[in-house]
Every structure is written in C-alpha cells, then in structure tokens.
Amino acid sequence: MISLNPDTLTERENYKLLTGSIIPRPVAFVTTLSSEGVLNGAPFSYFSIVAAEPPLLSVSVQRVDGVSKDTARNAMEHNAFVVHITDEDNVGAVNVTASRLAPEESEVALAGLTPIKSTKIAVPGVTEAKIRLECILEKVIPLGGKEDTPACDLLIGRVVQYHLSEEAYQNTYVIAKELRPVSRLAGNNYAKLGEQFTLERPQ
C-alpha cells in the first residue's frame, strides 16, 4: 500500500485522490433563480442523501477564492432549489451548463433545456430530467478552507415535491434501468449504471 498524508499534498492533489477514489458519484443538476429572475443551472457530483424523515439531501457547492457561486447564493436568496437526476439522455446538455457564465446569463438557456414551473417553490425545473426534486433550503453550512474564507457551501435541502417519469417509477420504486442514471468518475470521465447484483442484508 502507498500511504499519503493529505497535509503534505496540494489542494489539487487531494482533489484528484478524492474524486478518483469516491466513485461512482451521482450527478445532481441544480436549478436556482437569481434575484433578477435568471434561471441558473449547474451540475454537482458532491451530492448525496442526508435523511428520509423528513427527506433531506445535500449538495456541496465549492467556492471560488472564498466567494459563493451563483447556485449557493441564489439558493440562499430564495431558500429553494430544484435537483434533477442526470441520466444518459440529458447528460450532454447538463455538461453544457458547467460553462462559466456571468450571473445575468442562463446556463439553462445556453444548453437548450426547457424550463417548467414547480409545484411548491418559485424556482423552475427542467422537463428533460426523468426525476426532479423540489427543495426548500433547510440549512447552509460553510465548510473547509479558512475561518474567513470557507472552501464550500454545503446546502441541505428538504424535498417538498417529487416529479418522476411514468417509465422510471412503478409501485413505489424507482426503476434504475429505465432511469438510466450516469455517474461522475475522475477527470472528464462518466459511467453508466452497469451490471447490477443483489445481496440480502443480515437479519
């Protein structure tokens, strides 16, 4: 085994080790609304479930030189955001939304995605996702970096409405082979769902 001390590594080296080791990672495509009414969209693979009662999820939005990105800032201004599950059909468009645009420009429009009104929040989603989750911002936790310049904003969202395509949802279950999710690996690499297997949990 090769043993490495993260304290002796650069931020980039730690990033490469983490993103290469913690795989595959689901990709959240998050839409937010700016104070000027611009629909912002961006992909995030630092994304997971937090709890089921109530339904909570987390999205870690990395800062740039200690400054919050549009997604975090907008989510805090409106206390809401929409998470979409990235799949084989929409991953190309989602990738386009990673473009660096000015706050007054919409990545959703750039990628040719179709906005749709949400049911319980003011932030629209997009129709191209088989699953979208309307979220109320439960909490924001600045983490990492230095005390006066955190490295990220950890958004905790409470799901207040699910939207699921009919083919991907049956009898209370999400059907993975119909959802066809994609996951993030390291660098520019992604993965499809791949072979599935079943293991019974011990009693």
Coordinates of N, CA and C in Angstrom, one line a residue:
M1 N 0.8 -1.2 0.0 CA 0.0 0.0 0.0 C 0.9 1.2 0.0
I2 N 0.4 2.3 -0.7 CA 1.0 3.6 -0.7 C 0.3 4.5 0.3
S3 N 1.0 5.0 1.3 CA 0.4 5.8 2.4 C 0.8 7.3 2.1
L4 N -0.3 8.2 2.1 CA -0.1 9.6 1.8 C -0.7 10.4 2.9
N5 N 0.0 11.5 3.3 CA -0.5 12.4 4.3 C -1.2 13.6 3.6
P6 N -2.5 13.8 3.7 CA -3.1 14.9 3.0 C -2.6 16.3 3.4
D7 N -2.0 16.4 4.6 CA -1.5 17.7 5.0 C -0.3 18.1 4.1
T8 N 0.4 17.1 3.5 CA 1.6 17.4 2.7 C 1.3 17.5 1.2
L9 N 0.0 17.4 0.9 CA -0.4 17.4 -0.5 C -1.0 18.8 -0.8
T10 N -1.0 19.1 -2.1 CA -1.7 20.4 -2.5 C -3.2 20.1 -2.6
E11 N -4.0 21.2 -2.7 CA -5.4 21.1 -2.9 C -5.7 20.3 -4.1
R12 N -5.0 20.5 -5.2 CA -5.3 19.8 -6.4 C -5.0 18.3 -6.3
E13 N -3.9 17.9 -5.5 CA -3.6 16.5 -5.3 C -4.7 15.8 -4.5
N14 N -5.1 16.5 -3.4 CA -6.2 16.0 -2.6 C -7.5 15.8 -3.5
Y15 N -7.8 16.8 -4.3 CA -8.9 16.7 -5.2 C -8.9 15.5 -6.1
K16 N -7.7 15.3 -6.7 CA -7.6 14.1 -7.6 C -7.7 12.8 -6.9
L17 N -7.2 12.7 -5.7 CA -7.3 11.5 -4.9 C -8.8 11.2 -4.5
L18 N -9.4 12.3 -4.0 CA -10.8 12.1 -3.6 C -11.8 11.8 -4.7
T19 N -11.7 12.5 -5.8 CA -12.6 12.3 -7.0 C -12.2 11.0 -7.7
G20 N -11.0 10.5 -7.6 CA -10.7 9.3 -8.2 C -11.0 8.1 -7.3
S21 N -11.1 8.3 -6.0 CA -11.4 7.2 -5.1 C -12.9 7.0 -4.8
I22 N -13.6 8.2 -4.6 CA -15.0 8.1 -4.2 C -15.8 8.1 -5.5
I23 N -16.0 6.9 -6.1 CA -16.7 6.7 -7.4 C -17.5 5.5 -7.3
P24 N -18.6 5.4 -8.1 CA -19.1 6.5 -8.9 C -20.0 7.5 -8.0
R25 N -20.1 8.7 -8.5 CA -20.9 9.7 -7.7 C -22.0 10.1 -8.6
P26 N -23.3 10.1 -8.1 CA -24.4 10.6 -8.8 C -24.2 12.1 -9.1
V27 N -24.8 12.5 -10.2 CA -24.7 13.9 -10.6 C -26.0 14.7 -10.4
A28 N -26.0 15.7 -9.6 CA -27.2 16.5 -9.4 C -27.1 17.7 -10.3
F29 N -28.2 17.9 -11.2 CA -28.3 19.1 -11.9 C -29.2 20.0 -11.1
V30 N -28.7 21.1 -10.7 CA -29.4 22.0 -9.8 C -29.8 23.3 -10.5
T31 N -31.1 23.6 -10.4 CA -31.5 24.9 -10.9 C -31.9 25.8 -9.7
T32 N -31.5 27.1 -9.9 CA -31.8 28.1 -8.9 C -32.3 29.4 -9.6
L33 N -32.8 30.3 -8.9 CA -33.3 31.6 -9.5 C -32.6 32.7 -8.9
S34 N -32.0 33.6 -9.7 CA -31.3 34.8 -9.2 C -32.3 35.8 -8.8
S35 N -31.8 36.9 -8.1 CA -32.7 37.9 -7.6 C -33.3 38.7 -8.8
E36 N -32.6 38.6 -10.0 CA -33.1 39.3 -11.2 C -34.0 38.4 -12.0
G37 N -34.3 37.2 -11.5 CA -35.2 36.3 -12.2 C -34.5 35.4 -13.3
V38 N -33.2 35.3 -13.3 CA -32.4 34.5 -14.2 C -32.4 33.1 -13.7
L39 N -32.8 32.1 -14.6 CA -32.7 30.7 -14.2 C -31.3 30.1 -14.4
N40 N -30.7 29.8 -13.3 CA -29.3 29.3 -13.3 C -29.4 27.8 -13.2
G41 N -28.4 27.1 -13.8 CA -28.3 25.7 -13.8 C -26.9 25.2 -13.7
A42 N -26.6 24.2 -12.9 CA -25.2 23.7 -12.8 C -25.2 22.3 -12.3
P43 N -24.2 21.5 -12.7 CA -24.1 20.1 -12.2 C -23.2 20.0 -11.0
F44 N -23.5 19.1 -10.1 CA -22.7 18.9 -8.9 C -22.6 17.4 -8.6
S45 N -21.4 16.9 -8.4 CA -21.3 15.5 -8.0 C -20.9 15.3 -6.6
Y46 N -20.8 16.4 -5.8 CA -20.7 16.3 -4.4 C -22.1 16.3 -3.8
F47 N -22.8 15.2 -3.9 CA -24.2 15.2 -3.8 C -24.7 13.9 -3.2
S48 N -25.6 13.9 -2.2 CA -26.0 12.7 -1.5 C -27.3 12.8 -0.7
I49 N -27.8 11.7 -0.2 CA -28.9 11.7 0.7 C -28.5 12.0 2.1
V50 N -29.3 12.7 2.9 CA -29.0 13.0 4.3 C -29.9 12.2 5.2
A51 N -31.2 12.3 4.9 CA -32.2 11.6 5.7 C -33.5 11.4 4.9
A52 N -34.3 10.5 5.5 CA -35.6 10.2 4.8 C -36.8 10.7 5.6
E53 N -36.6 11.1 6.8 CA -37.7 11.7 7.6 C -37.3 12.9 8.4
P54 N -37.5 14.1 7.9 CA -38.0 14.4 6.5 C -37.0 14.1 5.4
P55 N -37.4 14.0 4.2 CA -36.5 13.8 3.1 C -35.5 14.9 2.9
L56 N -34.2 14.7 3.2 CA -33.2 15.7 3.1 C -32.1 15.2 2.2
L57 N -31.5 16.1 1.4 CA -30.4 15.8 0.6 C -29.3 16.9 0.7
S58 N -28.1 16.6 0.3 CA -27.0 17.6 0.4 C -26.4 17.8 -1.0
V59 N -26.0 19.1 -1.2 CA -25.2 19.4 -2.4 C -24.1 20.3 -1.9
S60 N -22.9 20.0 -2.2 CA -21.8 20.8 -1.8 C -21.3 21.6 -3.0
V61 N -21.4 23.0 -2.8 CA -21.1 23.9 -3.8 C -19.7 24.5 -3.5
Q62 N -18.7 24.2 -4.3 CA -17.4 24.7 -4.0 C -17.3 26.2 -4.3
R63 N -16.7 26.9 -3.4 CA -16.5 28.4 -3.6 C -15.3 28.6 -4.5
V64 N -15.2 29.9 -5.0 CA -14.0 30.3 -5.8 C -13.4 31.4 -5.1
D65 N -12.2 31.2 -4.6 CA -11.4 32.2 -3.8 C -12.3 32.7 -2.6
G66 N -13.0 31.8 -2.0 CA -13.9 32.1 -0.8 C -15.2 32.7 -1.2
V67 N -15.5 32.9 -2.5 CA -16.7 33.6 -2.9 C -17.7 32.5 -3.3
S68 N -19.0 32.6 -2.8 CA -20.0 31.7 -3.1 C -20.4 31.7 -4.6
K69 N -20.6 30.6 -5.2 CA -21.1 30.5 -6.6 C -22.5 30.9 -6.7
D70 N -23.0 31.1 -8.0 CA -24.4 31.5 -8.2 C -25.4 30.6 -7.6
T71 N -25.1 29.3 -7.7 CA -26.1 28.3 -7.2 C -26.3 28.5 -5.7
A72 N -25.2 28.6 -4.9 CA -25.3 28.7 -3.5 C -26.0 30.1 -3.1
R73 N -25.5 31.1 -3.8 CA -26.0 32.5 -3.5 C -27.5 32.5 -3.8
N74 N -27.9 32.0 -5.0 CA -29.3 32.0 -5.4 C -30.2 31.2 -4.4
A75 N -29.7 30.0 -4.0 CA -30.4 29.1 -3.1 C -30.7 29.8 -1.8
M76 N -29.7 30.6 -1.3 CA -29.8 31.3 -0.1 C -30.8 32.5 -0.2
E77 N -30.8 33.1 -1.3 CA -31.7 34.3 -1.5 C -33.1 33.9 -1.6
H78 N -33.4 32.7 -2.3 CA -34.8 32.3 -2.5 C -35.2 31.1 -1.5
N79 N -34.2 30.6 -0.8 CA -34.5 29.5 0.1 C -35.1 28.3 -0.6
A80 N -34.6 28.1 -1.8 CA -35.2 27.0 -2.6 C -34.3 26.7 -3.8
F81 N -34.4 25.4 -4.3 CA -33.7 25.0 -5.5 C -34.3 23.7 -5.9
V82 N -34.0 23.3 -7.2 CA -34.5 22.0 -7.7 C -33.3 21.1 -8.1
V83 N -33.4 19.9 -7.7 CA -32.4 18.9 -8.0 C -33.0 18.0 -9.1
H84 N -32.2 17.8 -10.1 CA -32.6 16.8 -11.2 C -31.6 15.7 -11.2
I85 N -32.0 14.5 -11.5 CA -31.1 13.4 -11.6 C -30.6 13.3 -13.1
T86 N -29.3 13.4 -13.2 CA -28.7 13.4 -14.5 C -28.7 11.9 -15.1
D87 N -29.1 11.8 -16.4 CA -29.2 10.5 -17.0 C -28.6 10.5 -18.3
E88 N -28.6 9.3 -19.0 CA -27.9 9.2 -20.3 C -28.5 10.1 -21.4
D89 N -29.8 10.5 -21.2 CA -30.5 11.3 -22.2 C -30.1 12.8 -22.0
N90 N -29.9 13.2 -20.8 CA -29.7 14.7 -20.6 C -28.3 15.1 -20.2
V91 N -27.4 14.1 -20.1 CA -26.0 14.4 -19.6 C -25.3 15.4 -20.5
G92 N -25.5 15.3 -21.8 CA -24.8 16.2 -22.7 C -25.2 17.6 -22.5
A93 N -26.5 17.9 -22.3 CA -27.0 19.2 -22.0 C -26.5 19.7 -20.6
V94 N -26.6 18.8 -19.7 CA -26.1 19.1 -18.3 C -24.6 19.5 -18.3
N95 N -23.8 18.8 -19.1 CA -22.4 19.2 -19.2 C -22.2 20.6 -19.8
V96 N -23.1 21.0 -20.7 CA -23.0 22.4 -21.2 C -23.2 23.4 -20.1
T97 N -24.1 23.1 -19.2 CA -24.4 24.1 -18.1 C -23.2 24.3 -17.1
A98 N -22.1 23.5 -17.3 CA -20.9 23.7 -16.5 C -20.1 24.9 -17.0
S99 N -20.6 25.5 -18.1 CA -19.9 26.7 -18.7 C -19.9 27.8 -17.7
R100 N -18.8 28.6 -17.7 CA -18.8 29.7 -16.8 C -19.4 30.9 -17.4
L101 N -20.6 31.3 -16.9 CA -21.3 32.4 -17.5 C -21.4 33.5 -16.4
A102 N -21.7 34.7 -16.8 CA -22.0 35.8 -15.9 C -23.3 35.5 -15.2
P103 N -23.5 36.1 -14.0 CA -24.8 35.8 -13.3 C -26.1 36.2 -14.1
E104 N -26.0 37.1 -15.0 CA -27.1 37.6 -15.7 C -27.4 36.7 -16.9
E105 N -26.6 35.7 -17.1 CA -26.8 34.7 -18.3 C -27.3 33.4 -17.7
S106 N -28.2 32.7 -18.5 CA -28.8 31.5 -18.0 C -28.1 30.3 -18.7
E107 N -27.5 29.4 -17.9 CA -27.0 28.1 -18.4 C -28.1 27.2 -19.0
V108 N -29.3 27.3 -18.4 CA -30.4 26.6 -18.9 C -30.7 26.9 -20.3
A109 N -30.7 28.2 -20.6 CA -31.0 28.6 -22.0 C -29.9 28.2 -22.9
L110 N -28.6 28.4 -22.4 CA -27.5 28.0 -23.2 C -27.5 26.6 -23.7
A111 N -27.9 25.7 -22.7 CA -28.0 24.3 -23.0 C -29.2 23.8 -23.8
G112 N -30.1 24.7 -24.0 CA -31.4 24.4 -24.7 C -32.3 23.6 -23.9
L113 N -32.2 23.6 -22.6 CA -33.1 22.9 -21.7 C -34.5 23.7 -21.6
T114 N -35.5 22.9 -21.2 CA -36.9 23.5 -21.2 C -37.4 23.7 -19.8
P115 N -37.5 25.0 -19.4 CA -38.0 25.3 -18.0 C -39.4 24.8 -17.8
I116 N -39.7 24.4 -16.6 CA -41.1 24.1 -16.2 C -41.4 24.6 -14.8
K117 N -42.6 25.1 -14.6 CA -42.9 25.7 -13.3 C -42.9 24.6 -12.2
S118 N -42.4 24.9 -11.0 CA -42.5 24.0 -9.9 C -43.9 24.1 -9.3
T119 N -44.2 23.0 -8.5 CA -45.5 23.0 -7.8 C -45.5 23.8 -6.5
K120 N -44.4 23.7 -5.7 CA -44.4 24.2 -4.3 C -43.4 25.3 -4.1
I121 N -42.5 25.5 -5.1 CA -41.5 26.6 -4.9 C -41.5 27.5 -6.1
A122 N -40.8 28.6 -6.0 CA -40.8 29.6 -7.1 C -39.8 29.2 -8.2
V123 N -38.8 28.4 -7.8 CA -37.7 28.0 -8.8 C -38.2 27.0 -9.8
P124 N -38.1 27.3 -11.1 CA -38.5 26.3 -12.1 C -37.5 25.1 -12.1
G125 N -37.9 24.0 -12.7 CA -37.1 22.9 -13.0 C -36.9 22.9 -14.5
V126 N -36.5 21.7 -15.0 CA -36.4 21.5 -16.5 C -37.1 20.2 -16.8
T127 N -37.7 20.1 -18.0 CA -38.5 18.9 -18.3 C -37.7 17.7 -18.8
E128 N -36.4 18.0 -19.1 CA -35.6 16.9 -19.7 C -35.1 15.8 -18.7
A129 N -35.4 16.0 -17.4 CA -35.0 15.1 -16.4 C -36.1 14.1 -16.1
K130 N -35.8 12.8 -15.9 CA -36.8 11.9 -15.5 C -37.2 12.0 -14.1
I131 N -36.3 12.5 -13.3 CA -36.6 12.8 -11.9 C -36.2 14.2 -11.5
R132 N -37.1 14.9 -10.9 CA -36.7 16.2 -10.3 C -37.3 16.4 -9.0
L133 N -36.6 17.0 -8.1 CA -36.9 17.1 -6.7 C -37.0 18.6 -6.3
E134 N -38.1 19.1 -6.0 CA -38.3 20.5 -5.5 C -37.8 20.5 -4.0
C135 N -36.9 21.5 -3.7 CA -36.3 21.5 -2.4 C -36.4 22.9 -1.8
I136 N -36.8 22.9 -0.5 CA -36.7 24.1 0.4 C -35.3 24.0 1.0
L137 N -34.6 25.2 1.1 CA -33.3 25.2 1.7 C -33.5 25.1 3.2
E138 N -33.0 23.9 3.8 CA -33.1 23.7 5.2 C -32.0 24.4 6.0
K139 N -30.8 24.3 5.4 CA -29.6 24.9 6.1 C -28.5 25.0 5.1
V140 N -27.6 26.0 5.4 CA -26.4 26.2 4.7 C -25.2 26.1 5.7
I141 N -24.2 25.3 5.4 CA -23.1 25.2 6.3 C -21.8 25.5 5.5
P142 N -21.2 26.6 5.8 CA -19.9 26.9 5.2 C -18.8 26.0 5.8
L143 N -18.0 25.3 5.0 CA -17.1 24.3 5.4 C -15.7 24.5 4.7
G144 N -14.7 23.9 5.4 CA -13.4 23.9 4.7 C -12.7 25.2 4.7
G145 N -11.6 25.2 4.0 CA -10.8 26.5 3.8 C -10.3 27.0 5.1
K146 N -10.4 28.3 5.2 CA -10.0 29.0 6.4 C -11.3 29.7 7.0
E147 N -11.2 30.1 8.3 CA -12.3 30.6 9.0 C -13.0 31.7 8.3
D148 N -12.2 32.6 7.7 CA -12.8 33.8 7.0 C -13.1 33.5 5.5
T149 N -12.5 32.4 5.0 CA -12.8 32.1 3.5 C -13.0 30.6 3.4
P150 N -14.3 30.2 3.7 CA -14.6 28.8 3.6 C -14.4 28.2 2.1
A151 N -14.2 26.9 2.0 CA -14.0 26.3 0.7 C -15.3 26.0 0.0
C152 N -16.4 25.8 0.7 CA -17.6 25.4 0.1 C -18.8 25.8 0.9
D153 N -20.0 25.8 0.3 CA -21.3 26.0 0.9 C -22.0 24.6 0.8
L154 N -22.2 24.0 2.0 CA -23.0 22.7 2.0 C -24.4 23.0 2.1
L155 N -25.2 22.8 1.0 CA -26.6 23.1 1.0 C -27.4 21.8 1.5
I156 N -28.2 22.0 2.5 CA -29.1 20.9 2.9 C -30.5 21.3 2.4
G157 N -31.1 20.4 1.6 CA -32.4 20.7 1.0 C -33.4 19.7 1.5
R158 N -34.6 20.2 1.8 CA -35.7 19.3 2.2 C -36.6 19.2 1.0
V159 N -36.8 18.0 0.6 CA -37.6 17.7 -0.6 C -39.1 17.9 -0.3
V160 N -39.7 18.8 -1.0 CA -41.2 19.1 -0.8 C -42.1 18.6 -1.9
Q161 N -41.5 18.2 -3.0 CA -42.3 17.6 -4.1 C -41.4 16.8 -5.0
Y162 N -41.8 15.6 -5.3 CA -41.1 14.7 -6.2 C -41.9 14.8 -7.6
H163 N -41.1 14.7 -8.7 CA -41.6 14.6 -10.0 C -40.9 13.4 -10.7
L164 N -41.6 12.4 -11.1 CA -41.0 11.2 -11.6 C -41.7 10.8 -12.9
S165 N -40.9 10.4 -13.9 CA -41.5 10.0 -15.2 C -42.2 8.6 -15.0
E166 N -43.2 8.4 -15.7 CA -44.0 7.2 -15.5 C -43.2 5.9 -15.8
E167 N -42.2 6.0 -16.7 CA -41.4 4.8 -17.0 C -40.4 4.5 -15.9
A168 N -40.0 5.5 -15.2 CA -39.0 5.3 -14.2 C -39.5 5.0 -12.8
Y169 N -40.8 5.1 -12.6 CA -41.4 4.9 -11.3 C -42.6 3.9 -11.4
Q170 N -42.5 2.8 -10.6 CA -43.5 1.8 -10.6 C -43.7 1.3 -9.2
N171 N -44.9 1.3 -8.7 CA -45.3 0.7 -7.4 C -44.3 1.1 -6.2
T172 N -44.2 2.3 -6.1 CA -43.4 3.0 -5.1 C -41.8 2.9 -5.3
Y173 N -41.4 2.3 -6.4 CA -40.0 2.1 -6.6 C -39.5 2.9 -7.8
V174 N -38.3 3.4 -7.8 CA -37.7 4.0 -9.0 C -37.0 2.8 -9.7
I175 N -37.2 2.7 -11.0 CA -36.7 1.6 -11.8 C -35.4 2.1 -12.4
A176 N -34.3 1.6 -11.9 CA -33.0 2.1 -12.3 C -32.7 1.9 -13.8
K177 N -33.1 0.8 -14.4 CA -32.8 0.5 -15.8 C -33.6 1.5 -16.7
E178 N -34.7 2.0 -16.2 CA -35.4 3.0 -17.0 C -34.9 4.4 -16.8
L179 N -34.5 4.7 -15.6 CA -33.9 6.0 -15.3 C -32.6 6.2 -16.0
R180 N -31.8 5.1 -16.2 CA -30.5 5.2 -16.9 C -29.6 6.3 -16.4
P181 N -29.4 6.4 -15.0 CA -28.6 7.4 -14.5 C -27.1 7.3 -14.9
V182 N -26.4 8.4 -14.9 CA -25.0 8.4 -15.1 C -24.3 8.9 -13.9
S183 N -23.0 8.5 -13.7 CA -22.3 8.9 -12.5 C -20.9 9.5 -13.0
R184 N -20.4 10.3 -12.1 CA -19.2 11.0 -12.3 C -18.0 10.2 -11.8
L185 N -17.0 10.1 -12.6 CA -15.7 9.5 -12.2 C -14.7 10.6 -12.0
A186 N -13.4 10.4 -12.3 CA -12.4 11.4 -12.2 C -12.2 12.1 -13.6
G187 N -11.6 13.3 -13.6 CA -11.4 13.9 -14.8 C -12.6 14.2 -15.6
N188 N -12.6 13.9 -16.9 CA -13.8 14.1 -17.7 C -14.6 12.8 -17.9
N189 N -14.4 11.9 -17.1 CA -15.0 10.5 -17.3 C -16.3 10.4 -16.5
Y190 N -17.2 9.7 -17.1 CA -18.5 9.3 -16.5 C -18.7 7.8 -16.7
A191 N -19.7 7.3 -16.0 CA -20.1 5.9 -16.1 C -21.6 5.7 -16.2
K192 N -22.0 4.7 -16.9 CA -23.4 4.3 -17.0 C -23.7 3.3 -15.8
L193 N -24.9 2.9 -15.7 CA -25.3 2.1 -14.5 C -24.5 0.8 -14.4
G194 N -24.3 0.1 -15.4 CA -23.5 -1.1 -15.4 C -24.3 -2.3 -14.8
E195 N -23.6 -3.4 -14.6 CA -24.2 -4.6 -14.1 C -24.7 -4.5 -12.7
Q196 N -25.9 -5.0 -12.4 CA -26.4 -4.9 -11.0 C -26.4 -6.3 -10.4
F197 N -26.3 -6.4 -9.1 CA -26.4 -7.6 -8.3 C -27.1 -7.4 -7.0
T198 N -27.6 -8.5 -6.4 CA -28.3 -8.4 -5.2 C -27.6 -9.1 -4.0
L199 N -27.6 -8.5 -2.8 CA -27.1 -9.1 -1.6 C -28.2 -8.9 -0.5
E200 N -28.6 -10.0 0.1 CA -29.6 -9.8 1.2 C -28.8 -9.3 2.5
R201 N -29.4 -8.4 3.1 CA -28.8 -7.9 4.4 C -29.0 -8.9 5.5
P202 N -28.0 -9.0 6.4 CA -28.1 -9.9 7.5 C -29.3 -9.5 8.4
Q203 N -29.9 -10.5 9.0 CA -31.1 -10.2 9.9 C -30.6 -9.8 11.3

